[in-house]
PDB file of C-alpha atoms in Angstrom:
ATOM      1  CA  UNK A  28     170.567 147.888 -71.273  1.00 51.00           C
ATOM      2  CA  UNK A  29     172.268 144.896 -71.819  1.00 55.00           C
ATOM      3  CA  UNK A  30     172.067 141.611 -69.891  1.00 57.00           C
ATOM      4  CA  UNK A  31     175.280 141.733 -68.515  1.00 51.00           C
ATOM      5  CA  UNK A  32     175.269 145.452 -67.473  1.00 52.00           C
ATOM      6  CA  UNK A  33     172.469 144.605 -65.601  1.00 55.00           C
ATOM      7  CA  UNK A  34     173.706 141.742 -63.968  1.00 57.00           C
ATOM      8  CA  UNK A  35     176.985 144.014 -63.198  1.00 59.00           C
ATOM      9  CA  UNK A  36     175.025 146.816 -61.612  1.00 56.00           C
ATOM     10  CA  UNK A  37     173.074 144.743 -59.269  1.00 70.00           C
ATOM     11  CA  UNK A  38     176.650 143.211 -58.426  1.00 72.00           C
ATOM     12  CA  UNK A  39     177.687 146.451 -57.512  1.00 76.00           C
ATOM     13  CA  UNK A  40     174.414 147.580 -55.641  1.00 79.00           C
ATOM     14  CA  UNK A  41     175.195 144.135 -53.824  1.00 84.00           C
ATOM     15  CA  UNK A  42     179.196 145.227 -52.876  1.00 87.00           C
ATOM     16  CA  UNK A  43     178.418 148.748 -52.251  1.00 87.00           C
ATOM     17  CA  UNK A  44     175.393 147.548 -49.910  1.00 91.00           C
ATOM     18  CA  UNK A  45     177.983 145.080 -47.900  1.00 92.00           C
ATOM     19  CA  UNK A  46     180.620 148.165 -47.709  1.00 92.00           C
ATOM     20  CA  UNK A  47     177.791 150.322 -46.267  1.00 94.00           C
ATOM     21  CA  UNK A  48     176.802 147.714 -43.500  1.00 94.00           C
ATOM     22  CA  UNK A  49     180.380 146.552 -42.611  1.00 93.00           C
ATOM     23  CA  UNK A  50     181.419 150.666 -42.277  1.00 94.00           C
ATOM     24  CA  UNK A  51     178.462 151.004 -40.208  1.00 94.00           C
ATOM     25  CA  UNK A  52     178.848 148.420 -37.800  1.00 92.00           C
ATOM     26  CA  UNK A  53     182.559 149.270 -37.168  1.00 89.00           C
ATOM     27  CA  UNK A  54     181.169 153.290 -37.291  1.00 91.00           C
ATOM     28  CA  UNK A  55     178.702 152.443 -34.739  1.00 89.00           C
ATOM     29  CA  UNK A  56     180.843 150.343 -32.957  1.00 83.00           C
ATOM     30  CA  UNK A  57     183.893 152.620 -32.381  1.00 80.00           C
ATOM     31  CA  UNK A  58     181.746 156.078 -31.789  1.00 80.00           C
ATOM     32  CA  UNK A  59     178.411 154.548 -30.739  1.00 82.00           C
ATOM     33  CA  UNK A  60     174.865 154.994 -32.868  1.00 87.00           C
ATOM     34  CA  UNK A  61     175.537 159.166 -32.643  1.00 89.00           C
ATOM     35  CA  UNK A  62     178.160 158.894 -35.387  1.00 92.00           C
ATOM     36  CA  UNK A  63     176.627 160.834 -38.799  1.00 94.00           C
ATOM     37  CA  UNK A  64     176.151 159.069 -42.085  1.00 95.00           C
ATOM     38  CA  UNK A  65     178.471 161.211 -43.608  1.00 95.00           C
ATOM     39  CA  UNK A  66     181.007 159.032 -41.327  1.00 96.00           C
ATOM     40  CA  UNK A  67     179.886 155.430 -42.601  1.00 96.00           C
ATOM     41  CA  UNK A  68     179.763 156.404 -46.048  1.00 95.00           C
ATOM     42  CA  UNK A  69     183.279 157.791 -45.762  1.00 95.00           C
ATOM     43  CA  UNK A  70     184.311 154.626 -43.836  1.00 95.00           C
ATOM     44  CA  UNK A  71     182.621 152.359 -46.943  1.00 94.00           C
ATOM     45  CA  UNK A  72     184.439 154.677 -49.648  1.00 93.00           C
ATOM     46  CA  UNK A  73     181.429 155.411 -51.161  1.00 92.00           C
ATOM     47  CA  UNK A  74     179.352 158.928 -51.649  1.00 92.00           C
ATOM     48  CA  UNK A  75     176.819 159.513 -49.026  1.00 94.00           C
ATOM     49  CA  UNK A  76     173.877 159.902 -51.449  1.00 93.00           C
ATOM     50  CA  UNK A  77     174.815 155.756 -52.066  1.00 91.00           C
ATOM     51  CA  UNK A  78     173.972 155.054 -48.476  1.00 94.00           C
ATOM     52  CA  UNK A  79     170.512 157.164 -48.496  1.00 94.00           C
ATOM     53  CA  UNK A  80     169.257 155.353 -51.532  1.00 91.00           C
ATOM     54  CA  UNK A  81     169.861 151.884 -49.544  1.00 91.00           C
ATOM     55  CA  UNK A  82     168.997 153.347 -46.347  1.00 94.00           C
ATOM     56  CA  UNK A  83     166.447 157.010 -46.401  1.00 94.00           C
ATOM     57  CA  UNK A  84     166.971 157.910 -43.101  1.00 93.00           C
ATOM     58  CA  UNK A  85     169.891 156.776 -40.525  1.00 94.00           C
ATOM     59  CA  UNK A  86     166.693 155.413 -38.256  1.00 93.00           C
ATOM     60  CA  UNK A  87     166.469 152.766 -40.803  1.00 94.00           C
ATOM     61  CA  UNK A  88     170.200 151.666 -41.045  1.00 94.00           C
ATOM     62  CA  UNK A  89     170.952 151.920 -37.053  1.00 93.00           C
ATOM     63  CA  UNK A  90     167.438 149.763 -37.047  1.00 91.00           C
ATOM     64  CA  UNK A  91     169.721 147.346 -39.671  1.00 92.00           C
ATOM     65  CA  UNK A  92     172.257 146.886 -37.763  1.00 92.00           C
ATOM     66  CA  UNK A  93     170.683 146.537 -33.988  1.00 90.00           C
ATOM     67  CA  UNK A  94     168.733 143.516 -35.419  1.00 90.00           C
ATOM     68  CA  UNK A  95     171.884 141.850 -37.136  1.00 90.00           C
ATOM     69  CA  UNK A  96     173.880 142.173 -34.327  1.00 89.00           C
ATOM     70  CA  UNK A  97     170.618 140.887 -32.238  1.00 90.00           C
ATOM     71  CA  UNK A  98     170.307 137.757 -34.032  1.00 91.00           C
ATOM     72  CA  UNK A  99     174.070 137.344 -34.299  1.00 90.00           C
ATOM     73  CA  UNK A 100     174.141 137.287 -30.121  1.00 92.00           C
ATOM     74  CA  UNK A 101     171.143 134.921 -30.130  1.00 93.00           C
ATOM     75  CA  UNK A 102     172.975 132.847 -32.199  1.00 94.00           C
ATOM     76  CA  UNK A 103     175.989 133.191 -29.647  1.00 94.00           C
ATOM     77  CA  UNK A 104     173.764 131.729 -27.356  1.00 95.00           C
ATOM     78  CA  UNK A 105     172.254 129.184 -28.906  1.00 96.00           C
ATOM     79  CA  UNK A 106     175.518 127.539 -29.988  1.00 96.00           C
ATOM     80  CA  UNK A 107     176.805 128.047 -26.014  1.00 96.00           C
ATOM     81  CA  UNK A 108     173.590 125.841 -25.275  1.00 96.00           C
ATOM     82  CA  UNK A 109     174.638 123.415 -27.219  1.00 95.00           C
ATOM     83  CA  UNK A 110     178.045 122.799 -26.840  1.00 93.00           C
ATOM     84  CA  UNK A 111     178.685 123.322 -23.163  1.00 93.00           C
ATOM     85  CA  UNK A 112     176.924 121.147 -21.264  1.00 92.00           C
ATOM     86  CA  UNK A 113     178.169 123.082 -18.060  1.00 96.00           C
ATOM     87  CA  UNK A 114     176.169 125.377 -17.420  1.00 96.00           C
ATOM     88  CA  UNK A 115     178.557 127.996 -16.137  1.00 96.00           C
ATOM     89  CA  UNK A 116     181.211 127.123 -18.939  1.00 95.00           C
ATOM     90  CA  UNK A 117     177.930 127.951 -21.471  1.00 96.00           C
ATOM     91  CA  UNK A 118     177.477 131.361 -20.110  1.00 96.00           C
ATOM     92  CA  UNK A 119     180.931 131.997 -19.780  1.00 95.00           C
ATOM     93  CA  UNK A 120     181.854 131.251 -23.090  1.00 95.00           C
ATOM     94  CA  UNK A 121     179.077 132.996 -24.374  1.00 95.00           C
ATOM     95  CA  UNK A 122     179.785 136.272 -22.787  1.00 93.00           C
ATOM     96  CA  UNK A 123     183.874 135.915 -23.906  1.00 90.00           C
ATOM     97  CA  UNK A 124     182.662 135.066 -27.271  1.00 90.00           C
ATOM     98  CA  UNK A 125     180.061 137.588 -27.196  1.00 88.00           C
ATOM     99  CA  UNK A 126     182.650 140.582 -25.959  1.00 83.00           C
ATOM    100  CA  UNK A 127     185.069 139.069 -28.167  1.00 79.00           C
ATOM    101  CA  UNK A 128     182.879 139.893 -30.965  1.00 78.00           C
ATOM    102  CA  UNK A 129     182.503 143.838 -29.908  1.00 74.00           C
ATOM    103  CA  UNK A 130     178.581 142.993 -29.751  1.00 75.00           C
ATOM    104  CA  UNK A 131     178.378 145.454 -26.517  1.00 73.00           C
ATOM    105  CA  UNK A 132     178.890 148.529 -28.756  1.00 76.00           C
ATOM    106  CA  UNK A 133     175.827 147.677 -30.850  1.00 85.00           C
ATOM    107  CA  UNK A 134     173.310 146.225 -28.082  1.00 79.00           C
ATOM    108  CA  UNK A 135     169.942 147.719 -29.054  1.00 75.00           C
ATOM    109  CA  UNK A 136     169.402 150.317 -26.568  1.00 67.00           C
ATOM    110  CA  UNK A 137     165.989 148.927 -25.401  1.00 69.00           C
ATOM    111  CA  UNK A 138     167.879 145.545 -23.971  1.00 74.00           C
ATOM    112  CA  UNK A 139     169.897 147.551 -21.691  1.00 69.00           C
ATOM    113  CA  UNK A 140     166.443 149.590 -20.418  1.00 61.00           C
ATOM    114  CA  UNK A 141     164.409 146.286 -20.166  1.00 48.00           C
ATOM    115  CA  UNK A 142     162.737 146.904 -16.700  1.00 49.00           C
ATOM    116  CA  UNK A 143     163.009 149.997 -16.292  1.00 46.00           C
ATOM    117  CA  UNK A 144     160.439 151.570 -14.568  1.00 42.00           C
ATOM    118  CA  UNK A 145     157.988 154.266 -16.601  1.00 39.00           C
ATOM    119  CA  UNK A 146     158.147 157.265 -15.138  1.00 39.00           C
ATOM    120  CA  UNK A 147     154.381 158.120 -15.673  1.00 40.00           C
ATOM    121  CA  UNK A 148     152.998 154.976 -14.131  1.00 36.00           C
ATOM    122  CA  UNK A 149     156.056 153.555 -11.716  1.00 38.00           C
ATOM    123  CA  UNK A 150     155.315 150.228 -13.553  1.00 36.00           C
ATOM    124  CA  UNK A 151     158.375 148.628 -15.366  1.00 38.00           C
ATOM    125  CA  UNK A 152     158.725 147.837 -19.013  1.00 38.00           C
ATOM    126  CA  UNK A 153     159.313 144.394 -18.449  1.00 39.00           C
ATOM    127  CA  UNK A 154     159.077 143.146 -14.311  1.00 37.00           C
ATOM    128  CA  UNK A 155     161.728 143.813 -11.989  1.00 36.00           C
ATOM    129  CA  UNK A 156     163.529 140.261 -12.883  1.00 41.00           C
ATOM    130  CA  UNK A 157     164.893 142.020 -15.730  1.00 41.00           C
ATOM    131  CA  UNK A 158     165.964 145.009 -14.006  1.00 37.00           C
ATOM    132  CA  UNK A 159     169.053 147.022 -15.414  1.00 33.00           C
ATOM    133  CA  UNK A 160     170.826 149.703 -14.032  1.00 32.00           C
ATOM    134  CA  UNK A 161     171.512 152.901 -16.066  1.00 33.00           C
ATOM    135  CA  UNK A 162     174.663 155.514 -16.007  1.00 29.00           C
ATOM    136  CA  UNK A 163     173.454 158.872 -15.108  1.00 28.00           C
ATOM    137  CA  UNK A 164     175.010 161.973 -15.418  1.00 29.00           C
ATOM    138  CA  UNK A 165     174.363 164.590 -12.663  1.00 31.00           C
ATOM    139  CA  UNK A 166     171.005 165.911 -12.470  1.00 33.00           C
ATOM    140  CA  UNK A 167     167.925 165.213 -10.357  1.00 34.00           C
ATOM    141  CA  UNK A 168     165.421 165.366 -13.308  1.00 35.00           C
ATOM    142  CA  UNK A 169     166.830 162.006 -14.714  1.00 34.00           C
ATOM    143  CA  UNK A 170     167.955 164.312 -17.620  1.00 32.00           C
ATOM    144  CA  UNK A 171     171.522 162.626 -19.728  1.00 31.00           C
ATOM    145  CA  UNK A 172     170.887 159.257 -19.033  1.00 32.00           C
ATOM    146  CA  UNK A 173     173.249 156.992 -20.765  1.00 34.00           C
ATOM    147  CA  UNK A 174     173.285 153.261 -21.702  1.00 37.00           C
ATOM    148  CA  UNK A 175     177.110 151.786 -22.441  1.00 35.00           C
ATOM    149  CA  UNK A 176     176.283 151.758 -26.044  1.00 37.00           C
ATOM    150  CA  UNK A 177     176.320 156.146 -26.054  1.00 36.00           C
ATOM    151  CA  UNK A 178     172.660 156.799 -26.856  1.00 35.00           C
ATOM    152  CA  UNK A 179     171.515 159.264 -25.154  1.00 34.00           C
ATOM    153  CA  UNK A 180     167.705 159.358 -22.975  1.00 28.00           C
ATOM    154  CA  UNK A 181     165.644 162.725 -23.429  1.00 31.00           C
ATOM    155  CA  UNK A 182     164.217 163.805 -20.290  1.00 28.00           C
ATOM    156  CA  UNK A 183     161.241 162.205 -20.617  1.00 28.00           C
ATOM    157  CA  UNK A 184     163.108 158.921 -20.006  1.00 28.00           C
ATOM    158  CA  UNK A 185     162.666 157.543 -23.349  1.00 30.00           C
ATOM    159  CA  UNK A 186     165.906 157.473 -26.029  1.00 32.00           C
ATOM    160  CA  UNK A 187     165.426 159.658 -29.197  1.00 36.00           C
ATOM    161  CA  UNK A 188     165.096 158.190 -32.149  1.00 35.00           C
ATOM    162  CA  UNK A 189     165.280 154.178 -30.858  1.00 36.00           C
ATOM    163  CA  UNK A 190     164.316 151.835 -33.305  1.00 41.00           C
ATOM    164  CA  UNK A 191     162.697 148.361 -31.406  1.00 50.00           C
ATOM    165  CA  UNK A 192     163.346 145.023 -31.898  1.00 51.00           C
ATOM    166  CA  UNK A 193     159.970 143.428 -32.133  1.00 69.00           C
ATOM    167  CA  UNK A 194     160.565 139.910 -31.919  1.00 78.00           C
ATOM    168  CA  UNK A 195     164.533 139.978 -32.404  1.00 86.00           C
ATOM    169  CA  UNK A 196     164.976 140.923 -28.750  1.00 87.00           C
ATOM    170  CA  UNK A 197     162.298 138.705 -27.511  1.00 89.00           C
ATOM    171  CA  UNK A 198     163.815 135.886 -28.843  1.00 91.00           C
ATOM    172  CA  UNK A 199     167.820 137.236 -27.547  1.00 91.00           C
ATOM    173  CA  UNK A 200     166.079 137.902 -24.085  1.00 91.00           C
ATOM    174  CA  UNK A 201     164.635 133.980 -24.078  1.00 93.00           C
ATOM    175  CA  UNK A 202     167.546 132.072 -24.998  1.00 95.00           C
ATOM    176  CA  UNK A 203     170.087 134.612 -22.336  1.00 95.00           C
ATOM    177  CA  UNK A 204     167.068 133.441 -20.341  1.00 95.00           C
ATOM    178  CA  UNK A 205     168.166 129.703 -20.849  1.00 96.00           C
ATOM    179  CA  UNK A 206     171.575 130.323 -19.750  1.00 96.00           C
ATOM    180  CA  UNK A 207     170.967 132.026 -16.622  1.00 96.00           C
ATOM    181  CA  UNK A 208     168.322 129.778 -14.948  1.00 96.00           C
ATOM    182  CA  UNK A 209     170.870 126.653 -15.943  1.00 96.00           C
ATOM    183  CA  UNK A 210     173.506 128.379 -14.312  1.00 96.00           C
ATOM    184  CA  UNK A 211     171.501 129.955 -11.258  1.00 95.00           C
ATOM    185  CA  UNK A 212     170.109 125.811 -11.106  1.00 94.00           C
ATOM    186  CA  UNK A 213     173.221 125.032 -10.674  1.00 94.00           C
ATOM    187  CA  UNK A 214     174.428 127.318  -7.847  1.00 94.00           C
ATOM    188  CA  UNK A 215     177.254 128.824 -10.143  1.00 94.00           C
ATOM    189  CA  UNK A 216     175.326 132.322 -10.823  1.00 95.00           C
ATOM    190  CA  UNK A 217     174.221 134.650  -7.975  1.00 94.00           C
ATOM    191  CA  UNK A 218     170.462 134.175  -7.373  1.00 93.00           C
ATOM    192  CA  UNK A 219     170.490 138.119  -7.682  1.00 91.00           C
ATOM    193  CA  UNK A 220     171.923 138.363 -11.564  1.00 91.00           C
ATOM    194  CA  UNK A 221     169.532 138.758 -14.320  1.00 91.00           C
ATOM    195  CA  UNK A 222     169.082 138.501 -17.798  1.00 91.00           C
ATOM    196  CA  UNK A 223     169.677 142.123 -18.297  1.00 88.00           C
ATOM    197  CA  UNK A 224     172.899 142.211 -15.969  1.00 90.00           C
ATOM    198  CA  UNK A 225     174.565 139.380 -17.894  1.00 92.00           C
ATOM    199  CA  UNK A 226     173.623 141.553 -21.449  1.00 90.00           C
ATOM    200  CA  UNK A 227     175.046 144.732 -19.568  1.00 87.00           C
ATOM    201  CA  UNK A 228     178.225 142.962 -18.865  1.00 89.00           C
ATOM    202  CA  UNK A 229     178.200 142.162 -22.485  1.00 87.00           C
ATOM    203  CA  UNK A 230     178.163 146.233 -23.096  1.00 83.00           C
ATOM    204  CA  UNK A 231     180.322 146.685 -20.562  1.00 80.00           C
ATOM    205  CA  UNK A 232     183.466 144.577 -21.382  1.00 76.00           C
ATOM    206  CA  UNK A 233     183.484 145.674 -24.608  1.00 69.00           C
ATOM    207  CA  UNK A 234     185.797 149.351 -24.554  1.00 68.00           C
ATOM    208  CA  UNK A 235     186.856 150.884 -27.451  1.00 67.00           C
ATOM    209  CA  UNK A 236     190.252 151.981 -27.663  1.00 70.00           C
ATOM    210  CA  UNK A 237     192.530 153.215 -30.468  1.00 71.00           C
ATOM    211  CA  UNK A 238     194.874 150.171 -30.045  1.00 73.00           C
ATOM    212  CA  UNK A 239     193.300 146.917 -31.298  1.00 72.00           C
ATOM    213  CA  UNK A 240     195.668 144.624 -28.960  1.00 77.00           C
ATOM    214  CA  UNK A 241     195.569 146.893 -25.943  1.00 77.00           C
ATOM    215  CA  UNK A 242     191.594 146.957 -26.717  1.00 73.00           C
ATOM    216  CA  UNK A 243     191.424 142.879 -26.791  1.00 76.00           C
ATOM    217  CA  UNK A 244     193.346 142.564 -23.652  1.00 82.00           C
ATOM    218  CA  UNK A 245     191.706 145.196 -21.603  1.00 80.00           C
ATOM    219  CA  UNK A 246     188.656 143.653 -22.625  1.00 79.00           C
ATOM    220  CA  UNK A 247     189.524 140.181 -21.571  1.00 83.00           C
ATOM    221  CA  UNK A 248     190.596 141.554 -18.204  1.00 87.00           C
ATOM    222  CA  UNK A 249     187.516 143.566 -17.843  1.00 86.00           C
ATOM    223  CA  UNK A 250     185.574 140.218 -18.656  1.00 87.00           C
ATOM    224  CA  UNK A 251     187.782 138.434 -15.733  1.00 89.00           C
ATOM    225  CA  UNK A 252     186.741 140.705 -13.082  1.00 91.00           C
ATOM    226  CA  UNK A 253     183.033 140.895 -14.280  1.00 90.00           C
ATOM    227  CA  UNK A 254     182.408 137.258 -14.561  1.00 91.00           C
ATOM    228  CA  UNK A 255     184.060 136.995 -10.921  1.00 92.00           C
ATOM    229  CA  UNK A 256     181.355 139.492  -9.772  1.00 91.00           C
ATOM    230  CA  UNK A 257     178.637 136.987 -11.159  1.00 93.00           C
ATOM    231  CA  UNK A 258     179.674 133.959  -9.292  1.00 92.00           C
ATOM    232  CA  UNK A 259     178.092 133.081  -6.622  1.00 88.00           C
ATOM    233  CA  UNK A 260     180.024 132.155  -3.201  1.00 79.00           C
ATOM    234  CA  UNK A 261     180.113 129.244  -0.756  1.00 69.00           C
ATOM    235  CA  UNK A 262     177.957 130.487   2.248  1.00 62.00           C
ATOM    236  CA  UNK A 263     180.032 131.652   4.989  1.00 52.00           C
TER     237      UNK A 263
END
C-alpha cells in the first residue's frame, strides 16, 4: 500500500471515529444511554460494524462518552472558579453554562447515586454530605429506580451495565466541591445543598424536547426556578 493511501485511511478512521462520538453524544443525549448502536451508527452515517471495530461493546463507547462529558463539566468548573470571583455568580454561571451545554443528559450515572446508601450494609457510597435523591417508580422493593439521565437500577440497587469514572468523577466531584463551600461561605447557598444536588440540578434542567428553541427556553426557565430553590433566605 502506498504512502498516501495509508495516510488517507487513517484520515478516514480519524473522521469516521469523530462522526461516531458526535452521533453518540447527541444519541445519548436525546434518548438517554438505552439508545442501541444501531441508532448512533445510523445517526454518524456510517455501517454499524464501523462503530464495533472502534468501540467492541456499547459498555466501552457509553464509558467514552461519560468521561468526555466528565472532564468537559470539570472544565466548566474550573473556568467558573476563575473568572467569577463571586461566589454565587461562579456557581451560577456554571450550572447555566453547564445546562446550556445539555451535560445533564450524559451525567455518569454513578454522580447522581453518590451517597446512596448500600442496601446490604445501610452504609452510603460516599457520606451523607453527598446525598442525592433518586426518582422511583412505584414499588416497595426499590425495583425501577431511575436517575434523570434514563438508566435504569436492577433491583439489587445497582445500574446494569454502569461503567465508573475512576478518577474523572473524583476530580468533577472536588472542583463542584469548590464552588459550593465558596458559595455556602458566603451565605448565598442553603447550608442544606450539596455537591450532588447542584450536579442533579445540572440533570435536571436539561429536558429534551423535539423543538431546539422551545428546548433552550424551557431549560433556562427550569434553571430560574431551580437556582431560586438553592438560595438561601434572610432569616425571618
Amino acid at each position: 500500500m502506498h504512502t498516501q493511501d495509508a495516510a488517507s485511511l487513517r484520515v478516514d478512521a480519524q473522521r469516521n471515529l469523530e462522526h461516531v462520538l458526535r452521533a453518540a453524544r447527541e444519541v445519548f443525549g436525546e434518548v438517554g444511554y438505552g439508545a442501541p448502536m444501531e441508532d448512533v451508527a445510523r445517526r454518524a452515517r456510517v455501517g454499524v460494524g464501523t462503530v464495533y471495530r472502534r468501540f467492541p461493546s456499547k459498555d466501552v463507547l457509553v464509558r467514552r462518552i461519560a468521561e468526555e462529558e466528565t472532564a468537559r463539566l470539570t472544565d466548566q468548573a474550573r473556568l467558573a472558579l476563575r473568572q467569577e470571583e463571586e461566589p454565587w455568580a461562579a456557581l451560577s454561571w456554571f450550572l447555566r453554562a453547564s445546562a446550556a451545554s445539555g451535560a445533564g443528559r450524559l451525567l455518569p450515572p454513578q454522580v447522581l447515586r453518590v451517597g446512596v446508601a448500600d442496601p446490604g450494609s445501610g452504609a452510603s457510597v460516599a457520606g451523607s454530605d453527598a446525598r442525592v435523591p433518586q426518582q422511583r417508580s412505584a414499588g416497595a422493593d426499590g425495583a425501577g429506580v431511575v436517575p434523570p439521565n434514563g438508566l435504569a437500577f436492577n433491583g439489587s440497587g445497582s445500574l446494569d451495565a454502569v461503567p465508573e469514572g475512576g478518577a474523572g468523577v473524583a476530580e468533577l466531584l472536588g472542583v463542584v466541591g469548590q464552588l459550593v463551600e465558596r458559595a455556602r461561605s458566603a451565605g448565598e447557598l442553603r447550608a442544606d445543598v450539596t455537591v450532588a444536588d447542584v450536579l442533579l440540578v445540572i440533570a435536571t434542567a436539561a429536558p429534551s424536547l423535539p423543538n431546539a428553541a422551545h428546548q433552550q427556553a424551557a431549560s433556562a426557565r427550569l434553571l430560574d426556578i431551580l437556582l431560586e430553590g438553592l438560595r438561601s433566605r434572610p432569616a425571618g
